[in-house]
mmCIF file of C-alpha atoms in Angstrom:
data_model
loop_
_atom_site.group_PDB
_atom_site.id
_atom_site.type_symbol
_atom_site.label_atom_id
_atom_site.label_comp_id
_atom_site.label_asym_id
_atom_site.label_seq_id
_atom_site.Cartn_x
_atom_site.Cartn_y
_atom_site.Cartn_z
ATOM 1 C CA MET A 1 0.685 -2.773 -3.062
ATOM 2 C CA MET A 2 0.668 -3.459 0.724
ATOM 3 C CA GLU A 3 4.436 -4.269 0.772
ATOM 4 C CA ALA A 4 5.233 -0.800 -0.898
ATOM 5 C CA VAL A 5 3.023 0.906 1.643
ATOM 6 C CA ARG A 6 4.837 -0.961 4.649
ATOM 7 C CA THR A 7 8.115 -0.049 3.095
ATOM 8 C CA VAL A 8 7.219 3.626 3.050
ATOM 9 C CA PHE A 9 5.867 3.682 6.617
ATOM 10 C CA SER A 10 8.751 1.725 7.921
ATOM 11 C CA LYS A 11 10.896 4.536 6.542
ATOM 12 C CA TYR A 12 8.599 7.195 7.843
ATOM 13 C CA ALA A 13 10.958 9.953 8.031
ATOM 14 C CA THR A 14 13.969 8.703 6.159
ATOM 15 C CA PHE A 15 15.058 11.010 3.492
ATOM 16 C CA THR A 16 18.323 9.412 2.650
ATOM 17 C CA GLY A 17 18.678 6.410 0.116
ATOM 18 C CA ARG A 18 16.705 5.573 -2.834
ATOM 19 C CA ALA A 19 13.014 4.382 -3.733
ATOM 20 C CA ARG A 20 12.143 2.528 -6.902
ATOM 21 C CA ARG A 21 9.278 3.547 -9.141
ATOM 22 C CA ALA A 22 7.024 0.820 -7.725
ATOM 23 C CA GLU A 23 7.363 1.706 -4.188
ATOM 24 C CA PHE A 24 6.510 5.392 -4.964
ATOM 25 C CA TRP A 25 3.477 4.880 -7.244
ATOM 26 C CA TRP A 26 2.025 2.278 -5.155
ATOM 27 C CA PHE A 27 2.203 4.483 -2.218
ATOM 28 C CA VAL A 28 0.557 7.368 -4.215
ATOM 29 C CA LEU A 29 -2.229 5.000 -5.297
ATOM 30 C CA PHE A 30 -2.776 4.017 -1.790
ATOM 31 C CA TYR A 31 -2.698 7.627 -0.694
ATOM 32 C CA ILE A 32 -5.272 8.650 -3.386
ATOM 33 C CA ILE A 33 -7.694 5.773 -2.714
ATOM 34 C CA VAL A 34 -7.705 6.217 1.172
ATOM 35 C CA ASN A 35 -7.933 9.951 0.857
ATOM 36 C CA PHE A 36 -10.998 9.575 -1.348
ATOM 37 C CA ILE A 37 -12.649 7.091 0.899
ATOM 38 C CA LEU A 38 -11.981 9.299 4.016
ATOM 39 C CA GLY A 39 -13.184 12.277 2.115
ATOM 40 C CA LEU A 40 -16.575 10.429 1.384
ATOM 41 C CA ILE A 41 -16.922 9.352 5.016
ATOM 42 C CA ASP A 42 -16.132 13.142 6.008
ATOM 43 C CA SER A 43 -18.970 14.290 3.810
ATOM 44 C CA VAL A 44 -21.435 11.820 5.095
ATOM 45 C CA LEU A 45 -20.586 12.126 8.728
ATOM 46 C CA PHE A 46 -19.675 15.820 9.126
ATOM 47 C CA GLY A 47 -21.005 17.396 6.131
ATOM 48 C CA THR A 48 -24.367 18.576 4.541
ATOM 49 C CA THR A 49 -26.167 15.936 2.746
ATOM 50 C CA THR A 50 -28.711 16.601 0.068
ATOM 51 C CA THR A 51 -30.811 13.808 -1.443
ATOM 52 C CA THR A 52 -33.384 14.436 -4.229
ATOM 53 C CA GLU A 53 -35.356 11.816 -6.225
ATOM 54 C CA THR A 54 -32.584 11.686 -8.792
ATOM 55 C CA SER A 55 -29.418 12.745 -7.122
ATOM 56 C CA PHE A 56 -27.311 12.740 -3.942
ATOM 57 C CA SER A 57 -24.887 15.368 -2.774
ATOM 58 C CA ALA A 58 -22.653 15.402 0.208
ATOM 59 C CA GLU A 59 -20.101 17.998 1.146
ATOM 60 C CA THR A 60 -18.195 19.271 4.291
ATOM 61 C CA ASP A 61 -16.319 22.097 5.509
ATOM 62 C CA THR A 62 -14.672 20.076 8.399
ATOM 63 C CA PRO A 63 -12.560 17.205 6.788
ATOM 64 C CA ILE A 64 -11.695 15.693 10.020
ATOM 65 C CA LEU A 65 -10.723 12.219 9.118
ATOM 66 C CA SER A 66 -9.089 12.976 5.774
ATOM 67 C CA GLY A 67 -7.203 15.875 7.662
ATOM 68 C CA ILE A 68 -5.972 13.401 10.232
ATOM 69 C CA PHE A 69 -4.770 11.090 7.453
ATOM 70 C CA TRP A 70 -3.142 13.956 5.881
ATOM 71 C CA LEU A 71 -1.167 14.777 8.893
ATOM 72 C CA ALA A 72 -0.142 11.240 9.436
ATOM 73 C CA THR A 73 1.094 10.815 5.769
ATOM 74 C CA ILE A 74 2.645 14.048 4.992
ATOM 75 C CA ILE A 75 6.034 13.110 6.161
ATOM 76 C CA PRO A 76 6.264 9.829 4.555
ATOM 77 C CA TYR A 77 4.787 11.043 1.248
ATOM 78 C CA ILE A 78 7.518 13.766 1.194
ATOM 79 C CA ALA A 79 10.125 11.288 2.245
ATOM 80 C CA VAL A 80 9.297 8.859 -0.418
ATOM 81 C CA GLY A 81 9.164 11.604 -3.017
ATOM 82 C CA VAL A 82 12.763 12.724 -2.046
ATOM 83 C CA ARG A 83 14.016 9.019 -2.146
ATOM 84 C CA ARG A 84 12.361 8.747 -5.626
ATOM 85 C CA LEU A 85 14.220 11.803 -6.825
ATOM 86 C CA HIS A 86 17.464 10.362 -5.329
ATOM 87 C CA ASP A 87 16.956 7.199 -7.343
ATOM 88 C CA THR A 88 17.058 9.463 -10.456
ATOM 89 C CA ASN A 89 20.123 11.095 -9.232
ATOM 90 C CA ARG A 90 18.433 14.423 -8.358
ATOM 91 C CA SER A 91 18.605 16.219 -4.957
ATOM 92 C CA GLY A 92 15.331 16.112 -2.812
ATOM 93 C CA TRP A 93 15.285 19.746 -2.897
ATOM 94 C CA TRP A 94 13.816 19.454 -6.490
ATOM 95 C CA LEU A 95 10.515 18.445 -4.804
ATOM 96 C CA LEU A 96 9.966 22.231 -4.202
ATOM 97 C CA LEU A 97 9.242 22.427 -8.011
ATOM 98 C CA GLY A 98 5.792 21.311 -7.074
ATOM 99 C CA PHE A 99 5.139 25.018 -5.809
ATOM 100 C CA ILE A 100 5.295 26.112 -9.367
ATOM 101 C CA PRO A 101 1.692 25.752 -10.772
ATOM 102 C CA LEU A 102 1.319 23.216 -13.544
ATOM 103 C CA ILE A 103 4.907 23.218 -14.910
ATOM 104 C CA GLY A 104 6.531 22.162 -11.551
ATOM 105 C CA ALA A 105 4.015 19.260 -11.299
ATOM 106 C CA ILE A 106 4.356 18.162 -14.787
ATOM 107 C CA ILE A 107 8.233 18.209 -14.551
ATOM 108 C CA LEU A 108 7.974 16.041 -11.147
ATOM 109 C CA ILE A 109 5.688 13.552 -12.636
ATOM 110 C CA VAL A 110 8.164 13.128 -15.462
ATOM 111 C CA TRP A 111 11.082 12.644 -13.163
ATOM 112 C CA PHE A 112 9.057 10.274 -10.789
ATOM 113 C CA ALA A 113 8.119 8.152 -13.800
ATOM 114 C CA THR A 114 11.758 7.984 -15.137
ATOM 115 C CA GLY A 115 13.667 4.905 -14.579
ATOM 116 C CA GLY A 116 16.314 5.142 -11.813
ATOM 117 C CA ASP A 117 20.047 5.035 -12.295
ATOM 118 C CA ARG A 118 21.551 1.405 -12.438
ATOM 119 C CA GLY A 119 24.008 0.665 -9.938
ATOM 120 C CA ARG A 120 25.230 2.918 -7.076
ATOM 121 C CA ASN A 121 24.753 6.629 -7.513
ATOM 122 C CA ARG A 122 25.717 9.485 -5.064
ATOM 123 C CA PHE A 123 22.656 8.627 -2.864
ATOM 124 C CA GLY A 124 23.083 5.042 -2.369
ATOM 125 C CA ASP A 125 22.832 1.680 -3.776
ATOM 126 C CA ASP A 126 20.556 0.524 -6.544
ATOM 127 C CA PRO A 127 17.200 -0.547 -4.910
ATOM 128 C CA ILE A 128 16.584 -3.059 -7.837
ATOM 129 C CA ASP A 129 19.623 -5.045 -7.873
ATOM 130 C CA GLY A 130 19.255 -6.141 -4.278
ATOM 131 C CA SER A 131 22.148 -4.181 -2.853
ATOM 132 C CA GLY A 132 20.090 -1.289 -1.698
ATOM 133 C CA GLY A 133 17.064 -2.971 -0.117
ATOM 134 C CA GLY A 134 13.680 -1.624 -0.600
ATOM 135 C CA ASP A 135 12.422 -4.181 -2.943
ATOM 136 C CA ALA A 136 8.695 -3.295 -2.658
ATOM 137 C CA GLY A 137 7.555 -5.194 -5.962
ATOM 138 C CA GLY A 138 9.533 -8.337 -5.644
ATOM 139 C CA GLU A 139 11.257 -7.711 -9.038
ATOM 140 C CA ALA A 140 14.812 -7.686 -7.636
ATOM 141 C CA ASP A 141 16.037 -10.461 -10.100
ATOM 142 C CA TYR A 142 16.464 -8.786 -13.504
ATOM 143 C CA ALA A 143 18.586 -10.594 -16.124
ATOM 144 C CA GLU A 144 21.974 -9.132 -16.975
ATOM 145 C CA THR A 145 21.705 -7.283 -20.343
ATOM 146 C CA SER A 146 24.164 -7.051 -23.308
ATOM 147 C CA ILE A 147 23.262 -3.381 -23.892
ATOM 148 C CA PRO A 148 26.400 -1.351 -22.886
ATOM 149 C CA LYS A 149 25.940 1.244 -20.120
ATOM 150 C CA VAL A 150 26.343 4.597 -21.307
#
């Protein structure tokens, strides 16, 4: 996971090339976990805390820490999304589908979960076969298959 996060941050604003599924999804998991933790810290430090005998509630209208994290990660988050779309031989402009409620998000999730093109495509070398770099998961050595490429 940390290797994928390092790779994404080392390509902070790189919108060219390709990103494998592992690189993208590990970064998304990292983003969700850190954002959740920072949201909790924001609620406790800067929010209203209500404690009763049976419950605890904390909320905030000023998400300072999670807002700073969002500002620091929005560009690499978009960049890795664009590179992930490139791996499936789609233009990064398809990321704008996310602005269409529900349907756009579903389509993007399916595309992000789809395996990338084998070999070189119009966006660069295959990140899995080792020719394109970006081996975030350490799985670059796949055995050759007898299944014909279609």
